CSV table of C-alpha atoms and ligand atoms in Angstrom, one decimal:
chain,number,residue,atom,x,y,z
L,1,UNK,CA,17.9,5.9,21.0
L,2,UNK,CA,20.9,6.2,18.7
L,3,UNK,CA,20.4,6.5,15.1
L,4,UNK,CA,23.5,4.5,14.2
L,5,UNK,CA,22.7,1.7,11.6
L,6,UNK,CA,19.1,3.0,11.4
L,7,UNK,CA,17.2,3.5,8.0
L,8,UNK,CA,15.3,6.6,7.2
L,9,UNK,CA,12.3,5.5,5.2
L,10,UNK,CA,10.8,8.1,2.9
L,11,UNK,CA,7.3,7.7,1.2
L,12,UNK,CA,6.8,10.9,-0.9
L,13,UNK,CA,3.4,11.4,-2.4
L,14,UNK,CA,2.2,14.2,-4.7
L,15,UNK,CA,1.6,16.6,-1.7
L,16,UNK,CA,2.8,14.7,1.3
L,17,UNK,CA,6.1,13.1,2.7
L,18,UNK,CA,5.8,10.5,5.4
L,19,UNK,CA,9.1,9.5,6.9
L,20,UNK,CA,10.3,7.0,9.6
L,21,UNK,CA,13.8,6.5,11.0
L,22,UNK,CA,13.7,2.6,12.1
L,23,UNK,CA,16.2,0.0,13.1
L,24,UNK,CA,16.0,-2.6,10.5
L,25,UNK,CA,16.8,-5.6,12.6
L,26,UNK,CA,15.0,-4.7,15.8
L,27,UNK,CA,12.2,-2.9,14.2
L,28,UNK,CA,12.6,-0.3,16.9
L,29,UNK,CA,11.2,3.2,15.5
L,30,UNK,CA,13.4,6.2,16.6
L,31,UNK,CA,11.0,8.8,15.0
L,32,UNK,CA,8.4,9.1,12.4
L,33,UNK,CA,6.5,12.0,10.9
L,34,UNK,CA,4.4,13.3,8.2
L,35,UNK,CA,4.2,16.6,6.2
L,36,UNK,CA,1.1,17.3,4.4
L,37,UNK,CA,-0.3,19.7,1.9
L,38,UNK,CA,3.3,20.2,0.5
L,39,UNK,CA,3.2,23.2,-2.1
L,40,UNK,CA,0.0,24.7,-0.4
L,41,UNK,CA,0.4,27.7,1.9
L,42,UNK,CA,-1.4,25.8,4.6
L,43,UNK,CA,1.2,22.8,4.8
L,44,UNK,CA,2.0,21.3,8.1
L,45,UNK,CA,4.6,18.8,9.4
L,46,UNK,CA,4.1,16.5,12.4
L,47,UNK,CA,7.1,14.9,14.2
L,48,UNK,CA,7.1,12.1,16.8
L,49,UNK,CA,10.1,11.3,18.8
L,50,UNK,CA,10.9,10.5,22.4
L,51,UNK,CA,7.4,10.1,23.2
L,52,UNK,CA,6.6,13.8,22.0
L,53,UNK,CA,4.6,14.6,19.1
L,54,UNK,CA,5.1,18.3,17.8
L,55,UNK,CA,3.2,19.9,15.0
L,56,UNK,CA,4.5,22.9,12.9
L,57,UNK,CA,2.1,24.8,10.7
L,58,UNK,CA,4.7,26.2,8.4
L,59,UNK,CA,4.8,26.9,4.5
L,60,UNK,CA,6.7,23.9,2.8
L,61,UNK,CA,6.8,25.1,-0.8
L,62,UNK,CA,8.3,21.6,-1.9
L,63,UNK,CA,9.7,18.2,-0.7
L,64,UNK,CA,13.1,19.5,-0.1
L,65,UNK,CA,11.7,22.1,2.5
L,66,UNK,CA,9.7,19.4,4.1
L,67,UNK,CA,12.8,17.0,4.6
L,68,UNK,CA,14.9,20.0,5.8
L,69,UNK,CA,12.2,20.8,8.5
L,70,UNK,CA,12.2,17.0,9.4
L,71,UNK,CA,16.0,17.2,9.7
L,72,UNK,CA,15.7,20.3,11.9
L,73,UNK,CA,13.2,18.2,14.2
L,74,UNK,CA,15.9,15.5,14.5
L,75,UNK,CA,18.5,18.1,15.3
L,76,UNK,CA,16.3,19.6,18.1
L,77,UNK,CA,16.3,15.9,19.6
L,78,UNK,CA,20.1,15.7,19.4
L,79,UNK,CA,20.4,13.7,16.1
L,80,UNK,CA,22.3,15.2,13.3
L,81,UNK,CA,21.0,12.7,10.5
L,82,UNK,CA,23.8,13.7,8.1
L,83,UNK,CA,26.5,12.2,10.2
L,84,UNK,CA,24.6,9.7,12.6
L,85,UNK,CA,25.8,6.7,10.8
L,86,UNK,CA,22.6,5.9,9.1
L,87,UNK,CA,22.7,2.6,7.1
L,88,UNK,CA,20.6,3.9,4.2
L,89,UNK,CA,17.9,6.3,3.0
L,90,UNK,CA,15.0,3.9,1.9
L,91,UNK,CA,12.5,5.3,-0.8
L,92,UNK,CA,9.2,3.8,-1.6
L,93,UNK,CA,8.8,4.0,-5.4
L,94,UNK,CA,5.4,3.1,-6.6
L,95,UNK,CA,6.3,1.7,-10.1
L,96,UNK,CA,9.3,-0.3,-11.3
L,97,UNK,CA,8.0,-1.2,-14.6
L,98,UNK,CA,9.8,-4.1,-16.3
L,99,UNK,CA,13.2,-2.7,-15.2
L,100,UNK,CA,13.3,-3.2,-11.5
L,101,UNK,CA,12.2,-6.0,-9.3
L,102,UNK,CA,14.8,-5.9,-6.6
L,103,UNK,CA,15.8,-3.1,-4.0
L,104,UNK,CA,18.1,-1.0,-5.9
L,105,UNK,CA,20.7,1.3,-4.8
L,106,UNK,CA,20.1,4.8,-6.6
L,107,UNK,CA,22.5,6.1,-8.9
L,108,UNK,CA,22.1,8.7,-11.7
L,109,UNK,CA,21.3,6.1,-14.1
L,110,UNK,CA,18.6,4.5,-11.8
L,111,UNK,CA,17.0,7.8,-11.5
L,112,UNK,CA,17.0,8.3,-15.4
L,113,UNK,CA,15.2,4.8,-15.7
L,114,UNK,CA,12.7,5.5,-13.0
L,115,UNK,CA,12.0,8.9,-14.9
L,116,UNK,CA,11.6,7.0,-18.1
L,117,UNK,CA,9.0,4.7,-16.9
L,118,UNK,CA,7.1,7.5,-15.1
L,119,UNK,CA,4.4,7.4,-17.8
L,120,UNK,CA,3.3,4.2,-16.3
L,121,UNK,CA,2.5,5.9,-12.9
L,122,UNK,CA,2.2,9.7,-13.7
L,123,UNK,CA,0.7,10.4,-10.3
L,124,UNK,CA,3.3,8.7,-8.2
L,125,UNK,CA,6.7,8.2,-9.7
L,126,UNK,CA,7.5,11.8,-10.3
L,127,UNK,CA,6.7,12.7,-6.6
L,128,UNK,CA,9.0,9.7,-5.6
L,129,UNK,CA,11.9,11.2,-7.6
L,130,UNK,CA,11.3,14.5,-6.1
L,131,UNK,CA,11.9,12.9,-2.7
L,132,UNK,CA,14.9,11.0,-4.0
L,133,UNK,CA,16.7,14.2,-5.3
L,134,UNK,CA,15.9,16.0,-2.1
L,135,UNK,CA,17.3,13.4,0.2
L,136,UNK,CA,20.3,12.9,-1.9
L,137,UNK,CA,21.1,16.6,-1.8
L,138,UNK,CA,20.4,17.1,2.0
L,139,UNK,CA,22.0,13.7,3.1
L,140,UNK,CA,24.9,13.2,0.3
L,141,UNK,CA,26.8,10.7,2.3
L,142,UNK,CA,24.1,8.1,2.9
L,143,UNK,CA,23.4,5.6,0.4
L,144,UNK,CA,19.8,5.9,-1.2
L,145,UNK,CA,17.7,2.8,-2.1
L,146,UNK,CA,14.7,2.4,-4.1
L,147,UNK,CA,12.1,-0.3,-3.0
L,148,UNK,CA,9.6,-0.8,-5.6
L,149,UNK,CA,5.8,-1.4,-5.0
L,150,UNK,CA,5.6,-3.5,-7.8
L,151,UNK,CA,8.6,-5.6,-7.2
L,152,UNK,CA,7.0,-8.6,-5.4
L,153,UNK,CA,4.6,-9.4,-8.3
L,154,UNK,CA,7.5,-9.4,-10.9
L,155,UNK,CA,7.2,-13.2,-11.4
L,156,UNK,CA,3.3,-13.4,-11.8
L,157,UNK,CA,2.5,-16.3,-14.2
L,158,UNK,CA,2.1,-15.0,-17.7
L,159,UNK,CA,-1.4,-15.8,-17.9
L,160,UNK,CA,-2.3,-13.5,-14.7
L,161,UNK,CA,-0.1,-10.7,-15.8
L,162,UNK,CA,-1.3,-10.4,-19.5
L,163,UNK,CA,-4.2,-8.5,-20.7
L,164,UNK,CA,-6.1,-9.9,-23.6
L,165,UNK,CA,-5.4,-7.0,-26.0
L,166,UNK,CA,-3.6,-6.7,-29.2
L,167,UNK,CA,-0.1,-8.2,-28.5
L,168,UNK,CA,1.9,-5.6,-30.5
L,169,UNK,CA,0.2,-2.5,-28.8
L,170,UNK,CA,0.6,-4.3,-25.3
L,171,UNK,CA,4.3,-4.8,-26.2
L,172,UNK,CA,5.0,-1.2,-27.4
L,173,UNK,CA,3.6,0.3,-24.6
L,174,UNK,CA,4.6,-2.1,-21.8
L,175,UNK,CA,0.8,-2.9,-20.9
L,176,UNK,CA,0.5,-5.7,-18.4
L,177,UNK,CA,-0.6,-6.3,-14.9
L,178,UNK,CA,2.3,-5.4,-12.6
L,179,UNK,CA,0.6,-5.3,-9.3
L,180,UNK,CA,1.0,-2.9,-6.3
L,181,UNK,CA,1.2,-3.0,-2.5
L,182,UNK,CA,4.1,-5.6,-3.1
L,183,UNK,CA,6.1,-4.5,0.0
L,184,UNK,CA,2.9,-5.1,2.1
L,185,UNK,CA,1.8,-8.5,0.5
L,186,UNK,CA,5.4,-9.8,0.8
L,187,UNK,CA,5.8,-8.6,4.5
L,188,UNK,CA,2.2,-9.9,5.5
L,189,UNK,CA,2.8,-13.3,3.8
L,190,UNK,CA,6.0,-13.7,5.6
L,191,UNK,CA,4.4,-12.8,9.0
L,192,UNK,CA,1.6,-15.2,8.3
L,193,UNK,CA,4.1,-18.3,7.8
L,194,UNK,CA,5.8,-17.0,11.1
L,195,UNK,CA,2.4,-16.8,13.1
L,196,UNK,CA,1.6,-20.4,11.7
L,197,UNK,CA,5.1,-21.6,12.4
L,198,UNK,CA,5.3,-23.1,9.0
L,199,UNK,CA,7.7,-22.6,6.2
L,200,UNK,CA,6.3,-20.2,3.7
L,201,UNK,CA,7.1,-22.4,0.9
L,202,UNK,CA,4.5,-25.0,2.4
L,203,UNK,CA,1.5,-22.8,2.5
L,204,UNK,CA,-1.2,-21.2,0.4
L,205,UNK,CA,-2.5,-17.9,1.2
L,206,UNK,CA,-4.8,-14.9,0.3
L,207,UNK,CA,-3.7,-11.6,1.5
L,208,UNK,CA,-6.3,-8.9,1.6
L,209,UNK,CA,-4.5,-5.4,2.1
L,210,UNK,CA,-7.4,-3.1,2.7
L,211,UNK,CA,-6.6,0.6,3.3
L,212,UNK,CA,-7.4,3.6,1.5
L,213,UNK,CA,-6.0,1.9,-1.3
L,214,UNK,CA,-6.9,-1.8,-1.4
L,215,UNK,CA,-5.5,-4.9,-3.1
L,216,UNK,CA,-5.9,-8.7,-2.8
L,217,UNK,CA,-3.3,-11.3,-3.7
L,218,UNK,CA,-3.1,-15.1,-4.0
L,219,UNK,CA,0.3,-16.4,-2.9
L,220,UNK,CA,1.2,-20.1,-3.4
L,221,UNK,CA,4.2,-21.3,-1.5
L,222,UNK,CA,5.5,-17.6,-1.0
L,223,UNK,CA,5.1,-16.7,-4.7
L,224,UNK,CA,2.2,-14.6,-5.9
L,225,UNK,CA,0.2,-16.2,-8.6
L,226,UNK,CA,-2.2,-13.4,-8.9
L,227,UNK,CA,-3.2,-9.9,-7.6
L,228,UNK,CA,-6.0,-7.6,-8.1
L,229,UNK,CA,-4.2,-4.3,-9.0
L,230,UNK,CA,-3.1,-4.2,-12.6
L,231,UNK,CA,-1.0,-2.0,-14.9
L,232,UNK,CA,-2.0,0.9,-12.3
L,233,UNK,CA,-3.2,0.8,-8.8
L,234,UNK,CA,-6.7,1.6,-10.2
L,235,UNK,CA,-7.7,-2.0,-10.9
L,236,UNK,CA,-9.2,-4.4,-8.5
L,237,UNK,CA,-11.2,-3.8,-5.3
L,238,UNK,CA,-13.3,-0.9,-4.5
L,239,UNK,CA,-11.2,1.5,-2.6
L,240,UNK,CA,-11.5,4.7,-0.8
L,241,UNK,CA,-11.7,6.9,-3.6
L,242,UNK,CA,-10.8,4.6,-6.7
L,243,UNK,CA,-13.3,2.6,-8.5
L,244,UNK,CA,-11.5,-0.5,-9.0
L,245,UNK,CA,-12.7,-2.8,-11.7
L,246,UNK,CA,-15.0,-1.3,-14.3
L,247,UNK,CA,-16.0,-2.1,-17.8
L,248,UNK,CA,-13.3,-0.2,-19.9
L,249,UNK,CA,-16.2,0.7,-22.4
L,250,UNK,CA,-17.5,3.0,-19.4
L,251,UNK,CA,-14.3,5.1,-19.9
L,252,UNK,CA,-15.0,5.5,-23.7
L,253,UNK,CA,-18.4,6.3,-23.2
L,254,UNK,CA,-17.7,9.2,-20.7
L,255,UNK,CA,-15.3,10.6,-23.3
L,256,UNK,CA,-17.5,10.2,-26.3
L,257,UNK,CA,-21.0,10.7,-24.9
L,258,UNK,CA,-20.5,12.7,-21.8
L,259,UNK,CA,-17.7,14.7,-23.3
L,260,UNK,CA,-15.2,14.2,-20.2
L,261,UNK,CA,-11.4,14.9,-21.0
L,262,UNK,CA,-8.9,12.1,-20.3
L,263,UNK,CA,-7.6,14.3,-17.2
L,264,UNK,CA,-11.2,14.6,-15.9
L,265,UNK,CA,-12.0,10.8,-16.3
L,266,UNK,CA,-8.6,10.2,-14.4
L,267,UNK,CA,-9.6,12.5,-11.6
L,268,UNK,CA,-13.2,10.8,-11.5
L,269,UNK,CA,-11.8,7.3,-11.4
L,270,UNK,CA,-9.0,7.8,-9.0
L,271,UNK,CA,-10.2,10.6,-6.8
L,272,UNK,CA,-14.1,10.7,-6.9
L,273,UNK,CA,-15.0,7.2,-7.1
L,274,UNK,CA,-14.8,4.1,-4.9
L,275,UNK,CA,-16.5,4.6,-1.3
L,276,UNK,CA,-16.4,8.3,-1.8
L,277,UNK,CA,-18.2,8.3,-5.1
L,278,UNK,CA,-20.9,6.1,-3.8
L,279,UNK,CA,-21.5,7.9,-0.5
L,280,UNK,CA,-19.4,10.9,-0.2
L,281,UNK,CA,-17.1,9.5,2.4
L,282,UNK,CA,-14.1,7.4,2.2
L,283,UNK,CA,-13.4,6.8,5.8
L,284,UNK,CA,-14.6,3.4,7.0
L,285,UNK,CA,-15.2,4.7,10.6
L,286,UNK,CA,-17.7,7.4,9.3
L,287,UNK,CA,-19.3,5.1,6.9
L,288,UNK,CA,-20.1,2.5,9.5
L,289,UNK,CA,-21.7,5.2,11.6
L,290,UNK,CA,-23.6,6.5,8.8
L,291,UNK,CA,-25.0,2.8,8.3
L,292,UNK,CA,-25.9,2.8,11.9
L,293,UNK,CA,-27.9,5.9,11.4
L,294,UNK,CA,-29.7,4.5,8.5
L,295,UNK,CA,-28.0,6.1,5.7
L,296,UNK,CA,-28.9,4.3,2.4
L,297,UNK,CA,-26.0,5.6,0.3
L,298,UNK,CA,-23.4,4.4,3.1
L,299,UNK,CA,-25.3,1.0,2.9
L,300,UNK,CA,-24.9,0.6,-0.7
L,301,UNK,CA,-21.3,1.7,-0.6
L,302,UNK,CA,-20.7,-0.9,1.9
L,303,UNK,CA,-22.5,-3.7,0.0
L,304,UNK,CA,-20.7,-2.8,-3.2
L,305,UNK,CA,-17.3,-2.8,-1.3
L,306,UNK,CA,-18.1,-6.3,0.3
L,307,UNK,CA,-19.4,-7.7,-2.9
L,308,UNK,CA,-16.2,-7.0,-4.9
L,309,UNK,CA,-14.1,-8.4,-2.1
L,310,UNK,CA,-15.9,-11.7,-1.9
L,311,UNK,CA,-15.5,-11.9,-5.8
L,312,UNK,CA,-11.9,-11.9,-5.4
L,313,UNK,CA,-11.8,-14.2,-2.3
L,314,UNK,CA,-13.8,-16.7,-4.5
L,315,UNK,CA,-11.4,-16.2,-7.6
L,316,UNK,CA,-8.4,-16.9,-5.5
L,317,UNK,CA,-9.8,-19.9,-3.7
L,318,UNK,CA,-10.3,-21.4,-7.1
L,319,UNK,CA,-6.9,-20.3,-8.4
L,320,UNK,CA,-5.0,-21.7,-5.3
L,321,UNK,CA,-7.1,-24.8,-5.0
L,322,UNK,CA,-6.1,-25.4,-1.4
L,323,UNK,CA,-5.9,-22.3,1.0
L,324,UNK,CA,-4.3,-22.5,4.5
L,325,UNK,CA,-4.6,-18.8,5.4
L,326,UNK,CA,-6.5,-15.7,4.8
L,327,UNK,CA,-4.9,-12.7,6.2
L,328,UNK,CA,-6.5,-9.1,6.6
L,329,UNK,CA,-4.3,-6.2,6.8
L,330,UNK,CA,-4.0,-2.3,6.6
L,331,UNK,CA,-6.3,0.3,8.1
L,332,UNK,CA,-9.5,-1.3,7.3
L,333,UNK,CA,-8.5,-4.9,7.2
L,334,UNK,CA,-6.8,-4.4,10.7
L,335,UNK,CA,-9.8,-2.5,12.4
L,336,UNK,CA,-13.1,-3.2,10.8
L,337,UNK,CA,-14.3,-6.2,12.2
L,338,UNK,CA,-17.6,-6.2,10.1
L,339,UNK,CA,-15.7,-6.0,7.0
L,340,UNK,CA,-13.7,-9.3,7.9
L,341,UNK,CA,-17.1,-11.1,9.0
L,342,UNK,CA,-19.0,-10.0,6.1
L,343,UNK,CA,-16.1,-10.7,3.5
L,344,UNK,CA,-16.0,-14.5,4.5
L,345,UNK,CA,-19.6,-15.1,5.8
L,346,UNK,CA,-21.2,-18.3,4.6
L,347,UNK,CA,-17.8,-20.1,3.5
L,348,UNK,CA,-18.0,-22.9,6.0
L,349,UNK,CA,-18.1,-25.4,3.2
L,350,UNK,CA,-14.6,-24.2,2.2
L,351,UNK,CA,-13.4,-24.5,6.0
L,352,UNK,CA,-13.5,-20.7,6.3
L,353,UNK,CA,-15.0,-19.6,9.6
L,354,UNK,CA,-14.8,-16.3,11.4
L,355,UNK,CA,-15.3,-16.5,15.1
L,356,UNK,CA,-17.3,-13.4,16.5
L,357,UNK,CA,-15.6,-13.2,19.8
L,358,UNK,CA,-12.1,-13.5,18.3
L,359,UNK,CA,-13.0,-11.0,15.6
L,360,UNK,CA,-14.2,-8.5,18.0
L,361,UNK,CA,-10.8,-8.3,19.8
L,362,UNK,CA,-9.0,-5.1,19.2
L,363,UNK,CA,-5.3,-5.5,19.2
L,364,UNK,CA,-2.1,-4.4,17.4
L,365,UNK,CA,-0.6,-8.0,17.3
L,366,UNK,CA,-1.2,-10.6,14.7
L,367,UNK,CA,-4.0,-12.8,15.7
L,368,UNK,CA,-6.1,-15.7,14.5
L,369,UNK,CA,-9.8,-14.7,14.2
L,370,UNK,CA,-11.0,-18.4,13.0
L,371,UNK,CA,-11.7,-21.2,15.6
L,372,UNK,CA,-8.4,-23.3,16.2
L,373,UNK,CA,-9.8,-26.4,14.5
L,374,UNK,CA,-11.0,-24.9,11.0
L,375,UNK,CA,-9.2,-25.8,8.0
L,376,UNK,CA,-8.3,-22.3,6.9
L,377,UNK,CA,-6.6,-19.9,9.5
L,378,UNK,CA,-8.2,-16.6,9.1
L,379,UNK,CA,-5.7,-13.9,10.5
L,380,UNK,CA,-5.4,-10.3,11.2
L,381,UNK,CA,-1.9,-9.3,10.5
L,382,UNK,CA,-0.7,-5.6,11.0
L,383,UNK,CA,1.4,-4.7,8.0
L,384,UNK,CA,4.6,-2.6,8.2
L,385,UNK,CA,5.8,-1.4,5.1
L,386,UNK,CA,8.3,1.1,6.7
L,387,UNK,CA,10.2,-1.9,8.3
L,388,UNK,CA,10.0,-4.0,5.2
L,389,UNK,CA,11.5,-1.1,3.4
L,390,UNK,CA,14.1,-0.4,5.8
L,391,UNK,CA,15.2,-4.3,6.0
L,392,UNK,CA,15.4,-4.4,2.3
L,393,UNK,CA,17.4,-1.2,2.0
L,394,UNK,CA,19.9,-2.1,4.7
L,395,UNK,CA,20.3,-5.5,3.1
L,396,UNK,CA,21.1,-4.1,-0.3
L,397,UNK,CA,23.8,-1.7,0.9
L,398,UNK,CA,25.5,-4.6,2.9
E,401,ADP,P1,-3.4,4.0,3.4
E,401,ADP,O1,-2.1,3.6,3.9
E,401,ADP,O2,-3.8,3.4,2.1
E,401,ADP,O3,-3.7,5.6,3.3
E,401,ADP,P2,-4.3,2.9,5.6
E,401,ADP,O4,-4.0,1.5,5.7
E,401,ADP,O5,-3.6,3.7,6.8
E,401,ADP,O6,-4.4,3.5,4.3
E,401,ADP,O7,-6.0,2.8,6.1
E,401,ADP,C1,-6.7,4.1,6.2
E,401,ADP,C2,-8.2,3.7,6.2
E,401,ADP,O8,-8.4,2.7,7.2
E,401,ADP,C3,-9.1,4.8,6.6
E,401,ADP,O9,-9.4,5.6,5.6
E,401,ADP,C4,-10.2,4.3,7.3
E,401,ADP,O10,-11.2,3.9,6.5
E,401,ADP,C5,-9.6,2.9,7.9
E,401,ADP,N1,-9.6,2.8,9.2
E,401,ADP,C6,-8.6,3.1,10.1
E,401,ADP,N2,-9.0,3.0,11.4
E,401,ADP,C7,-10.2,2.4,11.4
E,401,ADP,C8,-11.1,1.8,12.4
E,401,ADP,N3,-10.8,1.9,13.7
E,401,ADP,N4,-12.2,1.3,11.9
E,401,ADP,C9,-12.5,1.1,10.7
E,401,ADP,N5,-11.7,1.6,9.6
E,401,ADP,C10,-10.7,2.3,10.0
């Protein structure tokens, strides 16, 4: 498959790099890959193209090395990306702060501004910037575009975006609710409208993005009116390793009474909490097996996860007033039938019903799991953040 007009989508994490070469119009994927444990001696890169999957256990000291190795894989498949006529390199950038709310062609000024807002996302934006610099160096003639995870939620109503803290402090430090996973919520809500064959402006929906990170959003006529993640991706739902909502007083107590440093609390809440904190495991497949084997910790982790999810569904039902669709997406949402059933159990009074047979079907297609005649369409809609980034990147470079 030719790479002419395709977009190379890059998602650079602190020690990983995911990439995909995809045609924005057709959605055809030419190749994808992932480099893991970058900076570690035991790093590896896996590349999939032309029906073949190749893994290379090789030292990748930095993101530049990972992109270089990916370019070699492409070369071995007969594609020299530097002169293949790519439309763009599309970068996922986690935090756009108050500066960025549209896909943005990357210039030195844009890089400087992403750097300036990095304190808002210290774990993410610096890694994204490393990926941007490396790609610009290795593919200098291809335009680079930044697509921000926060962008979709830029227009959140003031009441939903504002923390009830001293205004002067909030202003000075840009403290507000930004929301994340925006590319996915945007894409999935659009797919919901397509599936229902209804203009997006006419439907109210709740999107539940349940992956390792997890977030919920309430979308009225295509515009988000609330979302569960806040100033950082730590707020909201129980996640694989993040706590989601906690009493902020707990943080103060951990510092004052338990003597934990700010960095230790950061690690505790982001990496050692959520499902992993509750039962030692963050993969839902394993947790499900453990529950079946009678593991009480796994059971409690599941119950806490579902309890929080239902709390958000309830809040968004009230905020939206009328709900036409509820969509489940991402790794857990697309695959874990029990989560979908338990999240919406007992809501028949609200017109929300999950049909057990439909819910049990496994498929990679968008599908309805509620009966045809209920008020609220409950859907499973696979997300595709790479395609959404590719489309936005290609649109902005014309
Ligand atoms: P992210 O992009 O946030 O890393 P994903 O959307 O890929 O996450 O979701 C990853 C999670 O999805 C895994 O940690 C696992 O818990 C869950 N998952 C994946 N496949 C299944 C499955 N078949 N059944 C239940 N859960 C699954």
